[in-house]
Short mmCIF file of C-alpha atoms in Angstrom, two decimals:
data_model
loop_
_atom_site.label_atom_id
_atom_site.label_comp_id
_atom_site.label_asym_id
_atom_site.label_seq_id
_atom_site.Cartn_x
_atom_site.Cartn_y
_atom_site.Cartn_z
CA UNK A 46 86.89 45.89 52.56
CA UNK A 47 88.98 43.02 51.92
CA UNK A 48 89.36 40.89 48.98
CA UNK A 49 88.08 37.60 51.16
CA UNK A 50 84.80 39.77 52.07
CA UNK A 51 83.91 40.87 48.44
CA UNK A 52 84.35 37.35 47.06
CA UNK A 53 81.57 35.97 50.45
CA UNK A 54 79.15 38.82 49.05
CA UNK A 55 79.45 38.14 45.62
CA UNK A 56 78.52 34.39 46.41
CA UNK A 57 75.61 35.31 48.42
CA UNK A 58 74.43 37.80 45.48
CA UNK A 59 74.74 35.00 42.36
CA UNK A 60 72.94 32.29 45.17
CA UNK A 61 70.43 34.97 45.51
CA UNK A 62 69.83 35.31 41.92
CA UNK A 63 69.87 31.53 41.30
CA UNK A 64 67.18 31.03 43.90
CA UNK A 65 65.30 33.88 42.17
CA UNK A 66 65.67 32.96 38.96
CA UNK A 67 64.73 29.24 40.14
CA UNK A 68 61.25 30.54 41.53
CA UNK A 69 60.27 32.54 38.63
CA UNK A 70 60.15 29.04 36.34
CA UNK A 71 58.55 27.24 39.30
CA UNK A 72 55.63 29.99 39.05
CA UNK A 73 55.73 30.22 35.45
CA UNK A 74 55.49 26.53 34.77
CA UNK A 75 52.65 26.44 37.63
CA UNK A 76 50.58 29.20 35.51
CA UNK A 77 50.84 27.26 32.70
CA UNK A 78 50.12 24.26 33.69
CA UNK A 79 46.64 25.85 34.91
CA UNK A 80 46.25 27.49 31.68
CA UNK A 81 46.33 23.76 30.21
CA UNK A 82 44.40 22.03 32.12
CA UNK A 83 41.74 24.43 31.55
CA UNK A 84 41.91 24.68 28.12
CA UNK A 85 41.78 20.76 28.51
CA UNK A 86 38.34 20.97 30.24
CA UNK A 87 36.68 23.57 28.01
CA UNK A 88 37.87 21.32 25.06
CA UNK A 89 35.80 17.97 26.71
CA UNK A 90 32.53 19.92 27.47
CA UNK A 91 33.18 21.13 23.72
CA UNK A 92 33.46 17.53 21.97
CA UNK A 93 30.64 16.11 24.52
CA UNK A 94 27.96 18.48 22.54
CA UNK A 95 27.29 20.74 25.05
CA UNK A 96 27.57 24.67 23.76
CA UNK A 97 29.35 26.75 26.65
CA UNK A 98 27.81 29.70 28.26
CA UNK A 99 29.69 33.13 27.10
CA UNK A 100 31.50 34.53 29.82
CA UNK A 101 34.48 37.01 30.45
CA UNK A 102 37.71 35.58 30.32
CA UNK A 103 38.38 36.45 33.44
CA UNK A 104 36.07 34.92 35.31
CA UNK A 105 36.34 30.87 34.88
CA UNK A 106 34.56 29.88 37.79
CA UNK A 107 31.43 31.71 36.45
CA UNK A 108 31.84 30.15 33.15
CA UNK A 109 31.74 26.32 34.77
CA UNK A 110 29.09 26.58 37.12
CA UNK A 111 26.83 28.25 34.36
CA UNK A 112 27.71 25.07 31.76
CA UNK A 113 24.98 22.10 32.03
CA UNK A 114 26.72 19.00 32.05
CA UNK A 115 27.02 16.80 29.09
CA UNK A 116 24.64 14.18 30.23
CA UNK A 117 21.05 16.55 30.93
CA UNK A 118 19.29 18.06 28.41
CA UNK A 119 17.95 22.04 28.97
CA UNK A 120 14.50 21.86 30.39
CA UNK A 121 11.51 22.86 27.88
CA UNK A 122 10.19 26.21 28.79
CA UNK A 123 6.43 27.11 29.47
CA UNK A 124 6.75 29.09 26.33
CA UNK A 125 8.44 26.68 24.66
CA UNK A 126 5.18 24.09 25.99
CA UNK A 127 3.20 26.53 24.54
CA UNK A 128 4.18 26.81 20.94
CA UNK A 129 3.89 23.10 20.91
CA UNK A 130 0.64 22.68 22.57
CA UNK A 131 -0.66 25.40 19.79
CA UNK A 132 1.37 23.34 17.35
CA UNK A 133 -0.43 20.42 18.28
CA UNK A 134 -3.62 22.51 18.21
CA UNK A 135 -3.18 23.93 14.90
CA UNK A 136 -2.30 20.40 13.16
CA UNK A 137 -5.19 18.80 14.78
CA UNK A 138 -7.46 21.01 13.74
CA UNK A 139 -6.22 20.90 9.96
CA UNK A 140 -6.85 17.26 10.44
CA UNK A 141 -10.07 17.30 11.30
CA UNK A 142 -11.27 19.97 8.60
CA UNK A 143 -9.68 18.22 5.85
CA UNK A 144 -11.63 14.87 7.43
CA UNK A 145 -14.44 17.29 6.96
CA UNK A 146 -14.08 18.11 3.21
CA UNK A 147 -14.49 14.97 2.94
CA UNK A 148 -18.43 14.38 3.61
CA UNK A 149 -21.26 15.84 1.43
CA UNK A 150 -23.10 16.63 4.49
CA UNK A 151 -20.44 16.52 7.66
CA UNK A 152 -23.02 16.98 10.29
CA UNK A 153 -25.49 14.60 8.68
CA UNK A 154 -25.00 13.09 12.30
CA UNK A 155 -25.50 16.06 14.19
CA UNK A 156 -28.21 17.93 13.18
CA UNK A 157 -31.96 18.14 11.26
CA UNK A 158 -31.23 18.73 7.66
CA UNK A 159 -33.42 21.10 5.72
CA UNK A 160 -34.98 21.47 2.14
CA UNK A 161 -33.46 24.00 1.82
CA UNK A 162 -29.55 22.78 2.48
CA UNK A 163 -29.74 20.10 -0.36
CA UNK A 164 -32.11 21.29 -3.04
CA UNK A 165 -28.71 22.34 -4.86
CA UNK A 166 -26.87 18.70 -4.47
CA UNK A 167 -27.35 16.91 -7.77
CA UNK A 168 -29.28 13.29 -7.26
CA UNK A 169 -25.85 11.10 -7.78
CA UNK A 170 -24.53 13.59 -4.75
CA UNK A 171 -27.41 12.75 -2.48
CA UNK A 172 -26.92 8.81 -3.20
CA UNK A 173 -23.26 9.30 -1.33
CA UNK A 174 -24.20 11.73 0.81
CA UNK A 175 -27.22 9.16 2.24
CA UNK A 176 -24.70 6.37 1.65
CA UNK A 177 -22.17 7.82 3.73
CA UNK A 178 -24.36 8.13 6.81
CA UNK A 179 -24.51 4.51 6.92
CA UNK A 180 -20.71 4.45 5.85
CA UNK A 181 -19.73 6.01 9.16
CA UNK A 182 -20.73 3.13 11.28
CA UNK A 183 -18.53 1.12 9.11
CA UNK A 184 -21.13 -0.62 6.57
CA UNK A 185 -19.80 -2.28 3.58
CA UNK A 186 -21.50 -1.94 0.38
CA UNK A 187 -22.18 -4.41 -2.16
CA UNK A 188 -22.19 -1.52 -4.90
CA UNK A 189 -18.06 -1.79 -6.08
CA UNK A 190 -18.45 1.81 -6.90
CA UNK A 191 -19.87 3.00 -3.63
CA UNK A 192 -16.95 0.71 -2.00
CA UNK A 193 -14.35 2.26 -3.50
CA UNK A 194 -15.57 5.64 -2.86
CA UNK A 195 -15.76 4.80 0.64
CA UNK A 196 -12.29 3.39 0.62
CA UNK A 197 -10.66 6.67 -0.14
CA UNK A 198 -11.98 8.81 2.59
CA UNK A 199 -9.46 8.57 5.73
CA UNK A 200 -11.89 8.21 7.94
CA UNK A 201 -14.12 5.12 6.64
CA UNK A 202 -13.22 1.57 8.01
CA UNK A 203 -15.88 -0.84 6.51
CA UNK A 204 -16.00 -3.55 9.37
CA UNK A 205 -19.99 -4.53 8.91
CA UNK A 206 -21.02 -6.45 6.26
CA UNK A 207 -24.31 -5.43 4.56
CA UNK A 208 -26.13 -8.63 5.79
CA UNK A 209 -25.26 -7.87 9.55
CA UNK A 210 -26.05 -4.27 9.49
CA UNK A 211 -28.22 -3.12 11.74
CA UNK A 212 -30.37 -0.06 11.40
CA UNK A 213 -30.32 0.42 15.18
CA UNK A 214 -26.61 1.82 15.23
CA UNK A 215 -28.74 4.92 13.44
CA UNK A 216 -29.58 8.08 15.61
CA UNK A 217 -32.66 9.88 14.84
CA UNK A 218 -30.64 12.38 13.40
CA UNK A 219 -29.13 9.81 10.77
CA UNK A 220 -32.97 8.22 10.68
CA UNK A 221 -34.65 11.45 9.31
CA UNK A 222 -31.68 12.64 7.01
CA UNK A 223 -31.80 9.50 5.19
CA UNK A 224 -35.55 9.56 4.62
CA UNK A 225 -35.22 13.16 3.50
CA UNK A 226 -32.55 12.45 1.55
CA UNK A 227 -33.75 9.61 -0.28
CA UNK A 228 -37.19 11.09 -0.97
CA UNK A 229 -35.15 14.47 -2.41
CA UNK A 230 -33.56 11.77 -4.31
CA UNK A 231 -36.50 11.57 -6.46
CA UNK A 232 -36.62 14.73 -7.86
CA UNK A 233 -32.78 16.01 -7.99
CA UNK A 234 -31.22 16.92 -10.56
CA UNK A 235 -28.83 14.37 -12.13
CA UNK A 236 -25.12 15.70 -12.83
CA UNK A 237 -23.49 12.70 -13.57
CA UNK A 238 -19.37 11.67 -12.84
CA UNK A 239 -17.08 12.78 -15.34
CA UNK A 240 -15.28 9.71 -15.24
CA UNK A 241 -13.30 10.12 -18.25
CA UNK A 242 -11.67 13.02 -16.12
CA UNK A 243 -9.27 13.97 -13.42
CA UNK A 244 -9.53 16.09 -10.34
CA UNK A 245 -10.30 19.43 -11.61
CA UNK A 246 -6.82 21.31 -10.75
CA UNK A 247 -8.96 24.53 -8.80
CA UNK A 248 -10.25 21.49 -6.35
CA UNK A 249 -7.77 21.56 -3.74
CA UNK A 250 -8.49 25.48 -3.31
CA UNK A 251 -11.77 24.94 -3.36
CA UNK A 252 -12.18 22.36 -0.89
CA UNK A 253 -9.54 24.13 1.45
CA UNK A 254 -12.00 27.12 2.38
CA UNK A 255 -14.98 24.76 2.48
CA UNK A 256 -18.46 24.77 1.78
CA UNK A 257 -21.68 25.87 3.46
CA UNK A 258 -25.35 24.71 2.59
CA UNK A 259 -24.30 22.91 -0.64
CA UNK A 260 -22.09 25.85 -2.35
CA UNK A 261 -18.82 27.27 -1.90
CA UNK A 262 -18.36 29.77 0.63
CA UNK A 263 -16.01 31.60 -1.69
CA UNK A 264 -17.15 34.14 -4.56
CA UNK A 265 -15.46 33.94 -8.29
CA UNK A 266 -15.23 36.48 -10.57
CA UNK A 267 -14.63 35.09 -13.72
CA UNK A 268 -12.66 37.66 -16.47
CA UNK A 269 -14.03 38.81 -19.57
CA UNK A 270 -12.65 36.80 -22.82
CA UNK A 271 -11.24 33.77 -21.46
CA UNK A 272 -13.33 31.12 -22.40
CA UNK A 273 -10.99 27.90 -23.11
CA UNK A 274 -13.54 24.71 -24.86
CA UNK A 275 -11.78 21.46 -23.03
CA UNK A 276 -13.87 18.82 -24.08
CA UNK A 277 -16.26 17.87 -21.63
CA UNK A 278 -16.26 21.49 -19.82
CA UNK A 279 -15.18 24.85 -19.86
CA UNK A 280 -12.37 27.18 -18.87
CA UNK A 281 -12.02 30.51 -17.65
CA UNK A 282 -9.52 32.51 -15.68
CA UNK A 283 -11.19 33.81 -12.40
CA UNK A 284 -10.49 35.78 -8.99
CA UNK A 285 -11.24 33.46 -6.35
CA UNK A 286 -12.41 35.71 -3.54
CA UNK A 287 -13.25 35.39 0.62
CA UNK A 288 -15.88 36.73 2.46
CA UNK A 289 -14.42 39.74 5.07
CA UNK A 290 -15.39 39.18 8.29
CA UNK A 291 -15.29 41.26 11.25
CA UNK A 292 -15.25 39.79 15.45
CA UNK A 293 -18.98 39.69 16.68
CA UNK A 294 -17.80 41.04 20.49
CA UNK A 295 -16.47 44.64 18.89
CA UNK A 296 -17.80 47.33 21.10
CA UNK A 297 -19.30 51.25 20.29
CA UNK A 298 -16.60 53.14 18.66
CA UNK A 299 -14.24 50.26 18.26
CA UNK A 300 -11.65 50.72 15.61
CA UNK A 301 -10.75 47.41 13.68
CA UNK A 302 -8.34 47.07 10.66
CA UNK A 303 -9.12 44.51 8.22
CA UNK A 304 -7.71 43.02 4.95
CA UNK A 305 -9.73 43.45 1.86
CA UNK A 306 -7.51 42.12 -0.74
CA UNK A 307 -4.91 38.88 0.35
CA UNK A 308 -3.07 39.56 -2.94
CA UNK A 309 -1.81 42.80 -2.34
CA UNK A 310 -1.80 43.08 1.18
CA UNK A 311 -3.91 46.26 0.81
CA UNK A 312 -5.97 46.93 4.45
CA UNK A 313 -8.68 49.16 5.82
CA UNK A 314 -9.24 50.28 9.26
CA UNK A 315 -12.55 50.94 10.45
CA UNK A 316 -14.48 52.31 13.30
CA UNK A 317 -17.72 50.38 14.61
CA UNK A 318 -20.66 53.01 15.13
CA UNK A 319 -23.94 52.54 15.45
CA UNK A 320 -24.48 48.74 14.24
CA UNK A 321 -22.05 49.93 11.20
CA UNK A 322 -18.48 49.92 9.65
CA UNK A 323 -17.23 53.64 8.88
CA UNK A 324 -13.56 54.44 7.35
CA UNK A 325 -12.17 56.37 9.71
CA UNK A 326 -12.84 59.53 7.35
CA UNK A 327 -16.28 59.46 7.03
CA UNK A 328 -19.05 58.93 8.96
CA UNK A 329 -21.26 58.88 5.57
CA UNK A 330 -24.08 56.21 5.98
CA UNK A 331 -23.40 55.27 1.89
CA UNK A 332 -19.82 54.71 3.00
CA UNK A 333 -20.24 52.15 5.21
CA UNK A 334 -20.81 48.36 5.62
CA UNK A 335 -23.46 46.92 7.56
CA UNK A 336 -23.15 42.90 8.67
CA UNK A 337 -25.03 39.51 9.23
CA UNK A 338 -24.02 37.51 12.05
CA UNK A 339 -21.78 34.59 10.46
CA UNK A 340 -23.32 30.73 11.01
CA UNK A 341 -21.59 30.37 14.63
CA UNK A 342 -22.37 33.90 15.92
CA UNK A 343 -18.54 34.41 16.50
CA UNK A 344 -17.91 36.71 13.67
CA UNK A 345 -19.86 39.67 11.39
CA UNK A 346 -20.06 39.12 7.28
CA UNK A 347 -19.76 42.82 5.98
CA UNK A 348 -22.31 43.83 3.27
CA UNK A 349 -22.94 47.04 1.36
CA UNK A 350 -25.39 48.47 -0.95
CA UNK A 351 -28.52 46.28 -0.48
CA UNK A 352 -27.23 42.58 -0.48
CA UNK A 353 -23.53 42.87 -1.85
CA UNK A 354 -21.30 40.70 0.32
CA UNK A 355 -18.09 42.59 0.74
CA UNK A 356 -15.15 40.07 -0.86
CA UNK A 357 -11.52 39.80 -0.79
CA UNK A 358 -9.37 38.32 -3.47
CA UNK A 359 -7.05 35.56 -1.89
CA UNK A 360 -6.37 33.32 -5.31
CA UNK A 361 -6.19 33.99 -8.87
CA UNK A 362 -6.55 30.78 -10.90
CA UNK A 363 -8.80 28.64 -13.65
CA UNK A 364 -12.26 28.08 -12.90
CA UNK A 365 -13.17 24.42 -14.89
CA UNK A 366 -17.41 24.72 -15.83
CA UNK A 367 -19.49 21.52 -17.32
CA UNK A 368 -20.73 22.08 -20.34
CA UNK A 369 -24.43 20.32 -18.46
CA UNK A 370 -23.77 23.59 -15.66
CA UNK A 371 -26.86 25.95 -15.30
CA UNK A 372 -26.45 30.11 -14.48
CA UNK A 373 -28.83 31.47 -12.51
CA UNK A 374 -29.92 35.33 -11.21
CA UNK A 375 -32.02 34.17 -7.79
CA UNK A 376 -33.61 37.56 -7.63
CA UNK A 377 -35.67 37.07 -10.66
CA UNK A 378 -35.49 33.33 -10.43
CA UNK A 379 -33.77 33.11 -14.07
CA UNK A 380 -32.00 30.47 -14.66
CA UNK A 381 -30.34 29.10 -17.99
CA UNK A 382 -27.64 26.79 -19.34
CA UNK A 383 -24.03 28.24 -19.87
CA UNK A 384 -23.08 28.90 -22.87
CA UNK A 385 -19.86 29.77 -24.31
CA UNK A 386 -21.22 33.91 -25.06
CA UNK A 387 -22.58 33.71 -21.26
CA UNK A 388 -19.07 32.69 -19.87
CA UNK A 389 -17.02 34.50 -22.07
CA UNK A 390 -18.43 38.13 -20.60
CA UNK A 391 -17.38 39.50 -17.47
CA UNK A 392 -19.23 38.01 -14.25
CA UNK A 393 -19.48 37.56 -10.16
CA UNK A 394 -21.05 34.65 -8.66
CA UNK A 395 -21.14 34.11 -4.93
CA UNK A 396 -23.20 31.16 -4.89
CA UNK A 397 -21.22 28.28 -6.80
CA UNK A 398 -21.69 24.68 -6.71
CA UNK A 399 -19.36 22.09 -7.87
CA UNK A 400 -19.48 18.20 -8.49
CA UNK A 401 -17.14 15.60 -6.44
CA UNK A 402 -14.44 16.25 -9.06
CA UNK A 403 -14.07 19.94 -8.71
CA UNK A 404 -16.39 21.29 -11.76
CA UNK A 405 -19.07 23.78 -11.42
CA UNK A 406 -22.53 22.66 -11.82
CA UNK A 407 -24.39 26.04 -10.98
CA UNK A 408 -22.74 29.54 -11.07
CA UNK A 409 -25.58 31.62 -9.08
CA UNK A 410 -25.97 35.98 -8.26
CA UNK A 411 -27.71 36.13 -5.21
CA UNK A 412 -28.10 39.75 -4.43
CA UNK A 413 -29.85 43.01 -6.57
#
């Protein structure tokens, strides 16, 4: 080969190379320039708010269609509907039970009262409690006491003055409550305000689980030897316990597990046989709980013995007594004034009355 042929292919070989080498940068600088303008993109739908989906890296196109833009917000899911709705549900109803705490007598409207529901409401109770019927359809009340009372519930909004008050804005419900409240007024027991006093601190508890016919639907046992004098009342450290209930729609040889103590957590699971409650265990008739149908027929009250209402413990706390407060045994019809020897023993009432401040009036034993 000659000298004039090896220099043409040695031209052809470095052109060669410079073209190659030329179209490696021209791809290299087109990669990156795709690797920065995505990196430029994922940055913006960063800083705008929006959180991007999780892909794999090597699938980008998967990654921006599955991105929501910027501007929309995620739709609410039924679920999501749901929790609110029972959200909604839940605060309402809070709302209108602590509107119901409220009354003496929250269905004064609604229903016939009976003897029987407000023999244990002391006479300055039953002055309110007739009061407040009238305070519902907004009356004012020339009594500054009765006023003010009024003005602290969240529901009363005195628009009527007494002079234009009409007794026609009265259902018959309201009529006949009133007139069987006011002549029960006559004979009632007076437990006069404290006034010197505040709230009594186990009031919020109390009024939280509620009332039924006059008393407290909890229980208390109250502990032996811890009687504190305060004055105008008296202390003790008690066990504030909860009825157990069971659901009323449980079927033969249902098995149901219930909590009988909220402090500890500690449960029991049952079997329904035979119109009773058996541990699993036993089938014993001693062993197990028969039930009364609670107010609204939805749920069972479990009893044993004779008429010992089954009780959970869901608060430990002071129990605050008047000094005026009477103790009663219903079975034998005994009652008594408390004393400091009477309260300083160990004792279970399930039928407990209180005043507007929080203080017992009556500590009753209904059962054998």
């Amino acid at each position: 080969m000659t000298q004039k042929n090896r220099t043409s292919i040695t031209i052809i070989n470095k052109t060669l190379a410079i073209l190659g080498l030329s179209l490696l940068i021209s791809l290299t600088l087109v990669s990156g320039c795709g690797n920065v303008s995505e990196t430029k993109e994922d940055g913006q739908i960063q800083t705008s708010g929006t959180v991007p989906v999780t892909n794999s890296h090597n699938d980008h196109s998967q990654s921006q269609d599955t991105i929501a833009p910027s501007s929309l917000e995620a739709p609410v899911s039924s679920e999501d509907k749901t929790n609110s709705s029972d959200l909604n549900s839940t605060m309402e109803q809070n709302k209108e039970s602590k509107k119901a705490n409220e009354y003496i007598l929250p269905e004064s409207n609604a229903k016939y009262l009976s003897e029987e529901e407000l023999k244990n409401i002391s006479k300055e109770e039953l002055k309110i409690a007739r009061n407040e019927i009238y305070a519902r359809h907004g009356r004012k009340f020339q009594s500054q006491d009765l006023q003010k009372y009024f003005e602290s519930k969240t529901w009363y909004r005195g628009t009527v003055d007494p002079a234009n008050f009409s007794e026609s804005l009265l259902n018959d419900y309201e009529k006949k409550n009133v007139q069987l409240i006011q002549r029960l007024e006559e004979t009632a027991q007076s437990f006069p305000e404290l006034s010197s006093l505040f709230d009594a601190p186990s009031k919020e508890i109390i009024d939280r689980y509620g009332y039924e016919n006059g008393y407290s639907v909890l229980s208390f046992h109250i502990k032996e030897n811890s009687l504190e004098d305060c004055g105008e009342y008296y202390q003790v450290d008690a066990t504030y316990q909860q009825r157990i209930e069971a659901p009323a729609d449980l079927q033969e040889g249902e098995q149901i597990t219930l909590t009988f103590n909220e402090l500890t957590g500690e449960t029991r699971t049952l079997i329904f046989r035979k119109n009773h409650f058996y541990p699993l265990d036993s089938t014993n008739y001693y062993d197990g709980f028969y039930y009364y149908p609670s107010s609204d027929g939805k749920s069972f009250i479990l009893y044993h013995d004779s008429e010992d209402r089954m009780d959970k413990p869901v608060f430990e706390g002071k129990l605050c007594i008047r000094k005026d407060a009477t103790e009663e045994v219903d079975i034998i019809r005994q009652i008594q004034p408390v004393t400091k020897e009477l309260l300083n023993r160990e004792s279970w009432y399930n039928g407990v009355y209180f005043d507007q401040k929080g203080y017992v009036t009556r500590l009753v034993y209904y059962g054998d």
